[in-house]
PDB file of C-alpha atoms in Angstrom:
ATOM      1  CA  MET A   1      18.327  33.972   2.347  1.00 50.00           C
ATOM      2  CA  PHE A   2      15.654  32.324   0.232  1.00 44.00           C
ATOM      3  CA  ASN A   3      17.199  28.881   0.707  1.00 49.00           C
ATOM      4  CA  SER A   4      17.361  29.375   4.460  1.00 51.00           C
ATOM      5  CA  CYS A   5      13.697  30.370   4.669  1.00 48.00           C
ATOM      6  CA  LEU A   6      12.628  27.485   2.487  1.00 44.00           C
ATOM      7  CA  ARG A   7      14.585  25.046   4.614  1.00 51.00           C
ATOM      8  CA  ARG A   8      12.852  26.324   7.767  1.00 50.00           C
ATOM      9  CA  ILE A   9       9.467  25.912   6.101  1.00 47.00           C
ATOM     10  CA  TYR A  10      10.276  22.329   5.236  1.00 46.00           C
ATOM     11  CA  VAL A  11      11.446  21.461   8.751  1.00 45.00           C
ATOM     12  CA  SER A  12       8.340  22.978  10.339  1.00 47.00           C
ATOM     13  CA  LEU A  13       5.983  21.178   7.981  1.00 44.00           C
ATOM     14  CA  GLU A  14       7.903  17.917   7.547  1.00 48.00           C
ATOM     15  CA  TRP A  15       5.301  15.852   9.346  1.00 45.00           C
ATOM     16  CA  ILE A  16       2.567  16.745   6.859  1.00 44.00           C
ATOM     17  CA  MET A  17       4.661  16.563   3.693  1.00 45.00           C
ATOM     18  CA  PRO A  18       4.035  12.845   3.077  1.00 46.00           C
ATOM     19  CA  LEU A  19       0.279  13.409   3.338  1.00 43.00           C
ATOM     20  CA  VAL A  20       0.408  16.368   0.957  1.00 41.00           C
ATOM     21  CA  SER A  21       2.488  14.296  -1.456  1.00 44.00           C
ATOM     22  CA  GLY A  22      -0.003  11.457  -1.396  1.00 44.00           C
ATOM     23  CA  LEU A  23      -2.971  13.739  -2.042  1.00 43.00           C
ATOM     24  CA  CYS A  24      -1.296  15.769  -4.750  1.00 43.00           C
ATOM     25  CA  GLY A  25       0.673  13.249  -6.722  1.00 44.00           C
ATOM     26  CA  SER A  26       0.895   9.672  -7.837  1.00 41.00           C
ATOM     27  CA  PRO A  27       3.859   7.648  -9.109  1.00 42.00           C
ATOM     28  CA  GLY A  28       2.521   7.920 -12.616  1.00 41.00           C
ATOM     29  CA  SER A  29       2.433  11.714 -12.473  1.00 40.00           C
ATOM     30  CA  LEU A  30       6.183  12.242 -12.099  1.00 39.00           C
ATOM     31  CA  GLY A  31       7.549  14.560 -14.717  1.00 38.00           C
ATOM     32  CA  LYS A  32       4.137  16.015 -15.553  1.00 40.00           C
ATOM     33  CA  GLY A  33       2.554  19.295 -14.561  1.00 39.00           C
ATOM     34  CA  ASN A  34      -0.126  19.011 -11.906  1.00 40.00           C
ATOM     35  CA  THR A  35      -2.232  22.129 -11.611  1.00 37.00           C
ATOM     36  CA  SER A  36      -5.011  20.318  -9.735  1.00 36.00           C
ATOM     37  CA  CYS A  37      -2.584  19.875  -6.861  1.00 40.00           C
ATOM     38  CA  MET A  38      -2.749  23.592  -6.161  1.00 35.00           C
ATOM     39  CA  ILE A  39      -6.194  23.409  -4.559  1.00 33.00           C
ATOM     40  CA  LEU A  40      -4.672  21.273  -1.825  1.00 37.00           C
ATOM     41  CA  ILE A  41      -1.751  23.584  -1.028  1.00 36.00           C
ATOM     42  CA  PRO A  42      -2.320  26.407   1.488  1.00 38.00           C
ATOM     43  CA  ARG A  43      -2.407  29.882  -0.059  1.00 38.00           C
ATOM     44  CA  ASN A  44       0.729  31.055   1.709  1.00 38.00           C
ATOM     45  CA  LEU A  45       2.746  28.145   0.288  1.00 37.00           C
ATOM     46  CA  ARG A  46       1.728  28.491  -3.337  1.00 39.00           C
ATOM     47  CA  PHE A  47       4.689  30.727  -4.080  1.00 38.00           C
ATOM     48  CA  LEU A  48       6.834  27.600  -3.740  1.00 37.00           C
ATOM     49  CA  LYS A  49       5.206  26.166  -6.843  1.00 38.00           C
ATOM     50  CA  LYS A  50       6.092  29.263  -8.821  1.00 39.00           C
ATOM     51  CA  GLN A  51       9.752  29.154  -7.803  1.00 39.00           C
ATOM     52  CA  VAL A  52      10.293  25.926  -9.686  1.00 35.00           C
ATOM     53  CA  ARG A  53       7.474  26.050 -12.237  1.00 38.00           C
ATOM     54  CA  TYR A  54       9.896  25.164 -15.014  1.00 34.00           C
ATOM     55  CA  HIS A  55      10.781  21.921 -13.260  1.00 37.00           C
ATOM     56  CA  ARG A  56       7.273  20.618 -14.031  1.00 38.00           C
ATOM     57  CA  LEU A  57       7.218  18.626 -10.811  1.00 38.00           C
ATOM     58  CA  SER A  58       4.024  17.111  -9.524  1.00 41.00           C
ATOM     59  CA  SER A  59       3.718  17.868  -5.826  1.00 44.00           C
ATOM     60  CA  LEU A  60       4.827  20.169  -3.058  1.00 42.00           C
ATOM     61  CA  SER A  61       7.160  17.586  -1.567  1.00 44.00           C
ATOM     62  CA  GLU A  62       8.912  17.143  -4.914  1.00 48.00           C
ATOM     63  CA  ILE A  63       9.376  20.926  -5.144  1.00 43.00           C
ATOM     64  CA  LEU A  64      11.097  20.946  -1.779  1.00 40.00           C
ATOM     65  CA  ILE A  65      13.227  17.965  -2.731  1.00 44.00           C
ATOM     66  CA  ALA A  66      14.288  19.874  -5.859  1.00 49.00           C
ATOM     67  CA  LYS A  67      15.782  22.520  -3.565  1.00 46.00           C
ATOM     68  CA  PHE A  68      17.097  20.150  -0.892  1.00 43.00           C
ATOM     69  CA  PRO A  69      18.138  16.630  -1.962  1.00 46.00           C
ATOM     70  CA  VAL A  70      16.371  13.906  -0.032  1.00 42.00           C
ATOM     71  CA  THR A  71      19.720  12.647   1.239  1.00 41.00           C
ATOM     72  CA  THR A  72      20.123  15.971   3.086  1.00 41.00           C
ATOM     73  CA  ILE A  73      16.536  16.334   4.265  1.00 38.00           C
ATOM     74  CA  MET A  74      16.336  12.808   5.656  1.00 43.00           C
ATOM     75  CA  ALA A  75      19.855  12.802   7.142  1.00 42.00           C
ATOM     76  CA  HIS A  76      18.578  12.506  10.694  1.00 42.00           C
ATOM     77  CA  LYS A  77      16.734   9.291   9.771  1.00 42.00           C
ATOM     78  CA  ARG A  78      19.702   7.409   8.386  1.00 43.00           C
ATOM     79  CA  ASN A  79      19.799   4.891  11.198  1.00 44.00           C
ATOM     80  CA  THR A  80      16.280   3.525  10.735  1.00 40.00           C
ATOM     81  CA  ARG A  81      15.995  -0.197  10.259  1.00 40.00           C
ATOM     82  CA  ASP A  82      14.441   0.101   6.804  1.00 44.00           C
ATOM     83  CA  GLU A  83      17.325   2.065   5.272  1.00 45.00           C
ATOM     84  CA  VAL A  84      19.551   0.507   2.657  1.00 42.00           C
ATOM     85  CA  PRO A  85      23.201   1.658   2.744  1.00 44.00           C
ATOM     86  CA  GLN A  86      24.030   3.943  -0.167  1.00 46.00           C
ATOM     87  CA  ASP A  87      27.564   2.670  -0.668  1.00 46.00           C
ATOM     88  CA  SER A  88      26.932  -1.084  -0.820  1.00 48.00           C
ATOM     89  CA  GLY A  89      25.358  -1.722  -4.191  1.00 51.00           C
ATOM     90  CA  SER A  90      25.159  -5.501  -4.074  1.00 56.00           C
ATOM     91  CA  GLU A  91      23.814  -5.538  -0.530  1.00 60.00           C
ATOM     92  CA  ALA A  92      21.220  -2.899  -1.382  1.00 52.00           C
ATOM     93  CA  GLU A  93      20.073  -4.842  -4.408  1.00 54.00           C
ATOM     94  CA  GLU A  94      19.769  -8.001  -2.337  1.00 59.00           C
ATOM     95  CA  VAL A  95      17.667  -6.294   0.330  1.00 55.00           C
ATOM     96  CA  LEU A  96      15.360  -4.694  -2.224  1.00 50.00           C
ATOM     97  CA  ALA A  97      15.041  -7.960  -4.132  1.00 55.00           C
ATOM     98  CA  LYS A  98      13.918  -9.738  -0.985  1.00 58.00           C
ATOM     99  CA  ARG A  99      11.468  -7.049   0.050  1.00 53.00           C
ATOM    100  CA  PHE A 100       9.964  -6.081  -3.304  1.00 53.00           C
ATOM    101  CA  GLY A 101      11.590  -7.843  -6.205  1.00 55.00           C
ATOM    102  CA  GLY A 102       9.960 -11.266  -6.221  1.00 59.00           C
ATOM    103  CA  LEU A 103      13.198 -13.221  -5.729  1.00 60.00           C
ATOM    104  CA  HIS A 104      12.849 -14.076  -2.052  1.00 64.00           C
ATOM    105  CA  THR A 105      13.666 -17.687  -1.214  1.00 62.00           C
ATOM    106  CA  GLY A 106      15.256 -19.397   1.743  1.00 66.00           C
ATOM    107  CA  THR A 107      13.861 -21.205   4.796  1.00 74.00           C
ATOM    108  CA  TRP A 108      10.725 -23.164   3.923  1.00 82.00           C
ATOM    109  CA  VAL A 109      10.485 -21.827   0.351  1.00 83.00           C
ATOM    110  CA  ASP A 110      13.562 -23.792  -0.771  1.00 81.00           C
ATOM    111  CA  ARG A 111      11.855 -27.031   0.263  1.00 84.00           C
ATOM    112  CA  LEU A 112       9.006 -26.574  -2.201  1.00 87.00           C
ATOM    113  CA  PRO A 113       9.006 -27.915  -5.777  1.00 87.00           C
ATOM    114  CA  SER A 114      10.765 -25.452  -8.046  1.00 87.00           C
ATOM    115  CA  SER A 115       7.594 -24.895 -10.082  1.00 89.00           C
ATOM    116  CA  TRP A 116       5.782 -23.652  -6.964  1.00 91.00           C
ATOM    117  CA  ILE A 117       8.348 -21.070  -5.903  1.00 91.00           C
ATOM    118  CA  PRO A 118       7.382 -18.350  -8.440  1.00 91.00           C
ATOM    119  CA  TYR A 119       3.775 -18.524  -7.207  1.00 94.00           C
ATOM    120  CA  VAL A 120       4.926 -18.167  -3.595  1.00 92.00           C
ATOM    121  CA  GLN A 121       6.908 -15.115  -4.691  1.00 91.00           C
ATOM    122  CA  LEU A 122       3.941 -13.772  -6.659  1.00 93.00           C
ATOM    123  CA  ALA A 123       1.733 -14.036  -3.566  1.00 92.00           C
ATOM    124  CA  ARG A 124       4.415 -12.475  -1.291  1.00 90.00           C
ATOM    125  CA  LEU A 125       4.173 -15.427   1.106  1.00 90.00           C
ATOM    126  CA  SER A 126       7.802 -15.280   2.218  1.00 84.00           C
ATOM    127  CA  PRO A 127       7.746 -13.504   4.572  1.00 85.00           C
ATOM    128  CA  PRO A 128       3.934 -13.604   5.012  1.00 88.00           C
ATOM    129  CA  VAL A 129       3.634  -9.951   6.001  1.00 89.00           C
ATOM    130  CA  PRO A 130       0.975  -9.153   3.345  1.00 91.00           C
ATOM    131  CA  VAL A 131      -1.326 -11.838   4.729  1.00 94.00           C
ATOM    132  CA  LEU A 132      -1.084 -10.204   8.138  1.00 94.00           C
ATOM    133  CA  LEU A 133      -1.749  -6.760   6.651  1.00 93.00           C
ATOM    134  CA  ILE A 134      -4.963  -8.154   5.180  1.00 95.00           C
ATOM    135  CA  TYR A 135      -5.946 -10.148   8.278  1.00 97.00           C
ATOM    136  CA  PHE A 136      -5.236  -7.718  11.120  1.00 97.00           C
ATOM    137  CA  PRO A 137      -7.949  -5.187  10.130  1.00 97.00           C
ATOM    138  CA  HIS A 138     -10.466  -8.056  10.098  1.00 97.00           C
ATOM    139  CA  LEU A 139      -9.222  -8.996  13.551  1.00 96.00           C
ATOM    140  CA  PHE A 140      -9.579  -5.406  14.762  1.00 97.00           C
ATOM    141  CA  GLY A 141     -13.225  -5.406  13.659  1.00 96.00           C
ATOM    142  CA  ILE A 142     -13.831  -8.704  15.444  1.00 97.00           C
ATOM    143  CA  ALA A 143     -12.184  -7.458  18.638  1.00 96.00           C
ATOM    144  CA  LEU A 144     -14.130  -4.191  18.608  1.00 96.00           C
ATOM    145  CA  ASN A 145     -17.452  -6.006  18.278  1.00 95.00           C
ATOM    146  CA  ALA A 146     -16.485  -8.645  20.844  1.00 95.00           C
ATOM    147  CA  VAL A 147     -15.717  -5.985  23.447  1.00 94.00           C
ATOM    148  CA  ALA A 148     -19.151  -4.416  22.926  1.00 92.00           C
ATOM    149  CA  ARG A 149     -21.286  -7.581  22.656  1.00 91.00           C
ATOM    150  CA  GLN A 150     -19.350 -10.018  24.832  1.00 93.00           C
ATOM    151  CA  PRO A 151     -20.095 -13.066  22.614  1.00 94.00           C
ATOM    152  CA  PRO A 152     -18.938 -16.584  23.545  1.00 95.00           C
ATOM    153  CA  LEU A 153     -15.230 -17.199  23.040  1.00 95.00           C
ATOM    154  CA  SER A 154     -16.029 -20.076  20.669  1.00 95.00           C
ATOM    155  CA  GLU A 155     -17.847 -17.677  18.311  1.00 95.00           C
ATOM    156  CA  VAL A 156     -14.944 -15.227  18.345  1.00 96.00           C
ATOM    157  CA  LEU A 157     -12.454 -17.997  17.559  1.00 97.00           C
ATOM    158  CA  ARG A 158     -14.638 -19.430  14.783  1.00 97.00           C
ATOM    159  CA  ILE A 159     -15.052 -16.080  13.026  1.00 97.00           C
ATOM    160  CA  SER A 160     -11.361 -15.294  13.490  1.00 97.00           C
ATOM    161  CA  LEU A 161     -10.283 -18.560  11.879  1.00 97.00           C
ATOM    162  CA  LEU A 162     -12.723 -18.150   8.981  1.00 97.00           C
ATOM    163  CA  LEU A 163     -11.480 -14.650   8.243  1.00 97.00           C
ATOM    164  CA  LEU A 164      -7.871 -15.814   8.546  1.00 97.00           C
ATOM    165  CA  GLY A 165      -8.505 -18.396   5.817  1.00 97.00           C
ATOM    166  CA  GLY A 166     -10.302 -15.838   3.675  1.00 97.00           C
ATOM    167  CA  SER A 167      -7.507 -13.307   4.207  1.00 97.00           C
ATOM    168  CA  PHE A 168      -4.918 -15.826   3.039  1.00 97.00           C
ATOM    169  CA  PHE A 169      -6.637 -16.420  -0.289  1.00 97.00           C
ATOM    170  CA  LEU A 170      -7.568 -12.758  -0.690  1.00 97.00           C
ATOM    171  CA  SER A 171      -3.948 -11.694  -0.203  1.00 96.00           C
ATOM    172  CA  ASN A 172      -2.815 -14.179  -2.839  1.00 96.00           C
ATOM    173  CA  ALA A 173      -5.467 -12.969  -5.269  1.00 97.00           C
ATOM    174  CA  ILE A 174      -4.833  -9.243  -4.932  1.00 96.00           C
ATOM    175  CA  HIS A 175      -1.065  -9.599  -5.249  1.00 95.00           C
ATOM    176  CA  GLY A 176      -1.459 -11.750  -8.335  1.00 95.00           C
ATOM    177  CA  TRP A 177      -3.874  -9.203  -9.811  1.00 96.00           C
ATOM    178  CA  ASN A 178      -1.639  -6.248  -8.969  1.00 94.00           C
ATOM    179  CA  ASP A 179       1.448  -7.832 -10.530  1.00 94.00           C
ATOM    180  CA  LEU A 180      -0.515  -8.883 -13.593  1.00 95.00           C
ATOM    181  CA  ILE A 181      -1.708  -5.337 -14.253  1.00 94.00           C
ATOM    182  CA  ASP A 182       1.615  -3.723 -13.329  1.00 92.00           C
ATOM    183  CA  ALA A 183       3.823  -6.162 -15.280  1.00 92.00           C
ATOM    184  CA  PRO A 184       4.569  -3.737 -18.157  1.00 91.00           C
ATOM    185  CA  ILE A 185       5.657  -1.090 -15.636  1.00 89.00           C
ATOM    186  CA  ASP A 186       7.509  -3.528 -13.381  1.00 88.00           C
ATOM    187  CA  LYS A 187       9.802  -4.408 -16.283  1.00 88.00           C
ATOM    188  CA  LEU A 188      11.085  -0.837 -16.312  1.00 87.00           C
ATOM    189  CA  ILE A 189      11.785  -0.476 -12.577  1.00 82.00           C
ATOM    190  CA  PRO A 190      15.021  -1.964 -11.195  1.00 79.00           C
ATOM    191  CA  ARG A 191      13.571  -3.250  -7.945  1.00 76.00           C
ATOM    192  CA  THR A 192      10.517  -4.905  -9.541  1.00 84.00           C
ATOM    193  CA  ARG A 193      11.787  -6.194 -12.873  1.00 85.00           C
ATOM    194  CA  ASN A 194      12.677  -9.556 -11.313  1.00 87.00           C
ATOM    195  CA  ARG A 195       9.176 -10.288 -10.093  1.00 90.00           C
ATOM    196  CA  PRO A 196       7.816 -13.596 -11.433  1.00 93.00           C
ATOM    197  CA  ILE A 197       5.783 -12.155 -14.323  1.00 94.00           C
ATOM    198  CA  PRO A 198       8.313  -9.599 -15.666  1.00 92.00           C
ATOM    199  CA  ARG A 199      11.188 -12.086 -15.505  1.00 91.00           C
ATOM    200  CA  GLY A 200       9.129 -14.752 -17.299  1.00 90.00           C
ATOM    201  CA  ALA A 201       8.845 -17.301 -14.479  1.00 92.00           C
ATOM    202  CA  ILE A 202       5.035 -17.062 -14.704  1.00 94.00           C
ATOM    203  CA  SER A 203       3.140 -16.246 -17.877  1.00 94.00           C
ATOM    204  CA  PRO A 204       0.350 -13.640 -17.757  1.00 95.00           C
ATOM    205  CA  THR A 205      -2.188 -16.367 -18.511  1.00 95.00           C
ATOM    206  CA  ALA A 206      -0.939 -18.540 -15.641  1.00 96.00           C
ATOM    207  CA  ALA A 207      -0.973 -15.513 -13.321  1.00 96.00           C
ATOM    208  CA  LEU A 208      -4.581 -14.790 -14.307  1.00 96.00           C
ATOM    209  CA  TYR A 209      -5.635 -18.378 -13.592  1.00 97.00           C
ATOM    210  CA  PHE A 210      -3.827 -18.246 -10.259  1.00 97.00           C
ATOM    211  CA  THR A 211      -5.550 -14.979  -9.351  1.00 97.00           C
ATOM    212  CA  ILE A 212      -8.989 -16.330 -10.253  1.00 97.00           C
ATOM    213  CA  SER A 213      -8.435 -19.538  -8.293  1.00 97.00           C
ATOM    214  CA  GLN A 214      -7.373 -17.612  -5.194  1.00 97.00           C
ATOM    215  CA  ALA A 215     -10.320 -15.229  -5.505  1.00 97.00           C
ATOM    216  CA  ILE A 216     -12.681 -18.211  -5.669  1.00 97.00           C
ATOM    217  CA  GLY A 217     -10.971 -19.675  -2.601  1.00 97.00           C
ATOM    218  CA  ALA A 218     -11.567 -16.424  -0.695  1.00 97.00           C
ATOM    219  CA  ALA A 219     -15.199 -16.258  -1.844  1.00 96.00           C
ATOM    220  CA  LEU A 220     -15.925 -19.767  -0.567  1.00 97.00           C
ATOM    221  CA  PHE A 221     -15.400 -18.588   3.005  1.00 97.00           C
ATOM    222  CA  LEU A 222     -18.295 -16.160   2.588  1.00 95.00           C
ATOM    223  CA  PHE A 223     -20.723 -19.094   2.516  1.00 95.00           C
ATOM    224  CA  LEU A 224     -19.753 -19.777   6.135  1.00 95.00           C
ATOM    225  CA  LEU A 225     -20.409 -16.179   7.220  1.00 95.00           C
ATOM    226  CA  PRO A 226     -23.618 -14.128   7.555  1.00 93.00           C
ATOM    227  CA  TYR A 227     -25.250 -12.882   4.361  1.00 93.00           C
ATOM    228  CA  ASP A 228     -24.727  -9.252   5.388  1.00 93.00           C
ATOM    229  CA  THR A 229     -20.992  -9.924   5.637  1.00 95.00           C
ATOM    230  CA  ALA A 230     -20.902 -11.014   1.994  1.00 94.00           C
ATOM    231  CA  LEU A 231     -22.567  -7.720   1.033  1.00 94.00           C
ATOM    232  CA  CYS A 232     -20.137  -5.846   3.263  1.00 95.00           C
ATOM    233  CA  THR A 233     -17.172  -7.145   1.268  1.00 95.00           C
ATOM    234  CA  ILE A 234     -18.326  -5.395  -1.935  1.00 95.00           C
ATOM    235  CA  PRO A 235     -16.431  -2.094  -1.290  1.00 95.00           C
ATOM    236  CA  SER A 236     -13.318  -4.103  -0.486  1.00 94.00           C
ATOM    237  CA  VAL A 237     -13.556  -6.162  -3.681  1.00 95.00           C
ATOM    238  CA  VAL A 238     -14.118  -3.047  -5.818  1.00 96.00           C
ATOM    239  CA  SER A 239     -11.214  -1.116  -4.268  1.00 95.00           C
ATOM    240  CA  HIS A 240      -8.801  -4.066  -4.459  1.00 96.00           C
ATOM    241  CA  THR A 241      -9.688  -4.561  -8.121  1.00 95.00           C
ATOM    242  CA  TYR A 242      -9.290  -0.896  -8.981  1.00 96.00           C
ATOM    243  CA  TYR A 243      -6.114  -0.211  -6.994  1.00 94.00           C
ATOM    244  CA  PRO A 244      -3.579  -1.083  -9.752  1.00 93.00           C
ATOM    245  CA  PHE A 245      -5.386   1.339 -12.057  1.00 94.00           C
ATOM    246  CA  ALA A 246      -5.619   4.040  -9.376  1.00 92.00           C
ATOM    247  CA  LYS A 247      -1.850   4.511  -9.709  1.00 85.00           C
ATOM    248  CA  ARG A 248      -2.465   5.617 -13.287  1.00 88.00           C
ATOM    249  CA  HIS A 249      -5.838   7.369 -13.082  1.00 89.00           C
ATOM    250  CA  THR A 250      -5.643   9.349  -9.832  1.00 89.00           C
ATOM    251  CA  TYR A 251      -3.359  11.524  -7.745  1.00 88.00           C
ATOM    252  CA  PHE A 252      -4.323   9.656  -4.565  1.00 88.00           C
ATOM    253  CA  PRO A 253      -3.748   5.904  -4.982  1.00 91.00           C
ATOM    254  CA  GLN A 254      -2.879   5.793  -1.277  1.00 92.00           C
ATOM    255  CA  VAL A 255      -6.516   6.546  -0.445  1.00 94.00           C
ATOM    256  CA  VAL A 256      -7.689   3.660  -2.629  1.00 95.00           C
ATOM    257  CA  LEU A 257      -5.140   1.399  -0.960  1.00 94.00           C
ATOM    258  CA  ALA A 258      -6.324   2.543   2.464  1.00 95.00           C
ATOM    259  CA  VAL A 259      -9.932   1.676   1.658  1.00 96.00           C
ATOM    260  CA  SER A 260      -8.814  -1.677   0.240  1.00 95.00           C
ATOM    261  CA  LEU A 261      -6.959  -2.692   3.380  1.00 95.00           C
ATOM    262  CA  GLN A 262      -8.939  -1.080   6.173  1.00 96.00           C
ATOM    263  CA  TRP A 263     -12.490  -1.775   5.024  1.00 96.00           C
ATOM    264  CA  ALA A 264     -11.772  -5.200   6.488  1.00 96.00           C
ATOM    265  CA  ILE A 265     -12.530  -3.627   9.883  1.00 97.00           C
ATOM    266  CA  MET A 266     -16.133  -3.254   8.767  1.00 97.00           C
ATOM    267  CA  VAL A 267     -16.125  -6.818   7.432  1.00 96.00           C
ATOM    268  CA  GLY A 268     -14.864  -8.205  10.743  1.00 96.00           C
ATOM    269  CA  ASN A 269     -17.457  -6.198  12.653  1.00 96.00           C
ATOM    270  CA  SER A 270     -20.204  -7.427  10.318  1.00 96.00           C
ATOM    271  CA  ALA A 271     -19.101 -11.051  10.666  1.00 96.00           C
ATOM    272  CA  MET A 272     -19.712 -10.725  14.402  1.00 95.00           C
ATOM    273  CA  GLY A 273     -23.229  -9.407  13.852  1.00 92.00           C
ATOM    274  CA  GLY A 274     -22.451  -5.698  13.675  1.00 92.00           C
ATOM    275  CA  GLN A 275     -23.969  -3.144  11.313  1.00 89.00           C
ATOM    276  CA  TRP A 276     -22.389  -0.890   8.724  1.00 83.00           C
ATOM    277  CA  THR A 277     -23.651   2.110  10.654  1.00 85.00           C
ATOM    278  CA  ASP A 278     -21.898   1.206  13.930  1.00 91.00           C
ATOM    279  CA  LYS A 279     -20.078   4.427  14.807  1.00 93.00           C
ATOM    280  CA  PRO A 280     -17.169   2.848  16.734  1.00 94.00           C
ATOM    281  CA  ALA A 281     -16.347   0.633  13.735  1.00 95.00           C
ATOM    282  CA  LEU A 282     -16.616   3.590  11.351  1.00 95.00           C
ATOM    283  CA  TYR A 283     -14.301   5.707  13.502  1.00 96.00           C
ATOM    284  CA  LEU A 284     -11.774   2.890  13.728  1.00 96.00           C
ATOM    285  CA  PHE A 285     -11.957   2.426   9.950  1.00 97.00           C
ATOM    286  CA  LEU A 286     -11.344   6.127   9.289  1.00 96.00           C
ATOM    287  CA  GLY A 287      -8.420   6.255  11.723  1.00 96.00           C
ATOM    288  CA  ALA A 288      -6.800   3.147  10.235  1.00 96.00           C
ATOM    289  CA  MET A 289      -7.402   4.511   6.752  1.00 95.00           C
ATOM    290  CA  LEU A 290      -5.569   7.734   7.591  1.00 95.00           C
ATOM    291  CA  TRP A 291      -2.657   5.770   9.026  1.00 94.00           C
ATOM    292  CA  THR A 292      -2.409   3.739   5.806  1.00 94.00           C
ATOM    293  CA  VAL A 293      -2.368   6.906   3.702  1.00 94.00           C
ATOM    294  CA  ILE A 294       0.446   8.328   5.856  1.00 93.00           C
ATOM    295  CA  TYR A 295       2.758   5.302   5.832  1.00 89.00           C
ATOM    296  CA  ASP A 296       2.209   4.497   2.152  1.00 87.00           C
ATOM    297  CA  THR A 297       2.866   8.107   1.182  1.00 87.00           C
ATOM    298  CA  ARG A 298       6.091   8.115   3.173  1.00 84.00           C
ATOM    299  CA  CYS A 299       7.076   4.928   1.337  1.00 77.00           C
ATOM    300  CA  SER A 300       6.427   6.699  -1.966  1.00 74.00           C
ATOM    301  CA  LEU A 301       8.407   9.769  -0.892  1.00 75.00           C
ATOM    302  CA  GLU A 302      11.460   7.810   0.197  1.00 64.00           C
ATOM    303  CA  ASP A 303      11.548   5.481  -2.810  1.00 56.00           C
ATOM    304  CA  GLY A 304      11.461   8.353  -5.273  1.00 56.00           C
ATOM    305  CA  GLU A 305      11.008   8.033  -9.012  1.00 49.00           C
ATOM    306  CA  SER A 306      11.162   4.230  -9.255  1.00 48.00           C
ATOM    307  CA  GLN A 307       8.378   3.827  -6.724  1.00 48.00           C
ATOM    308  CA  PHE A 308       5.153   1.902  -6.986  1.00 46.00           C
ATOM    309  CA  CYS A 309       4.120   1.356  -3.380  1.00 51.00           C
ATOM    310  CA  GLY A 310       1.314  -0.654  -1.888  1.00 53.00           C
ATOM    311  CA  TYR A 311       1.126  -4.247  -3.022  1.00 58.00           C
TER     312      TYR A 311
END
């Protein structure tokens, strides 16, 4: 009877579980008690915490997973394109290595000098999805301002190209920084232990120099943009720098990641002459931030204990 009721509760609240998980727990909190999480759980659900208090789990979603294995709960999602088959070990390892593990080669990467390939892997340039994740919010800010102000097309294209160049170097810098800080942890996680720094292809010193050089490259583009835009990048720089530590210090690293990625909307708006107080840009930023929290939390929930999402 109890199991049946608990299952119904999970099904009815499944759509908010990833958000609750992201607010209540972080990857570094697994296996530890988390009493601060309780303020975020509705009063009528707190009894769930008590039912498994000896498990010392860190969030409501983990409590439910303790009762119902994730393979059962997520059974209706088995055909999604991101799933890795459970019964094909070598294939699963290959897919994870390409997506997260820092071993991705092929296509144009194989044509580069061998000494360059670890840096391409460090920057996640193959495929270049991270660059697009950094650039698209800038582009959204540009588009929002362009619709309101109707500037010349040449100005829109110029700002778009400048922010594309800056996004490229920024993406390289933040991934280098993230892997440098996370290297001791990455060594312990199967899907990340083959990244360039943990496997020894790049030394920590070389990774630091690479990160600094890419950060300087991104900063140079600010000289071609309005002064207010340079000031507008400060929250983004601070959040990108702190994000690797947020996984250790907070129960909501997804929020830090969301600010890191989506503040670029405000930067794009500012580059087109907008102000920080423009309400449409602020609303778009908040909506995009919430979306980032949701998808990154779902990533954390599905990856389980060996999960360090985000970069």
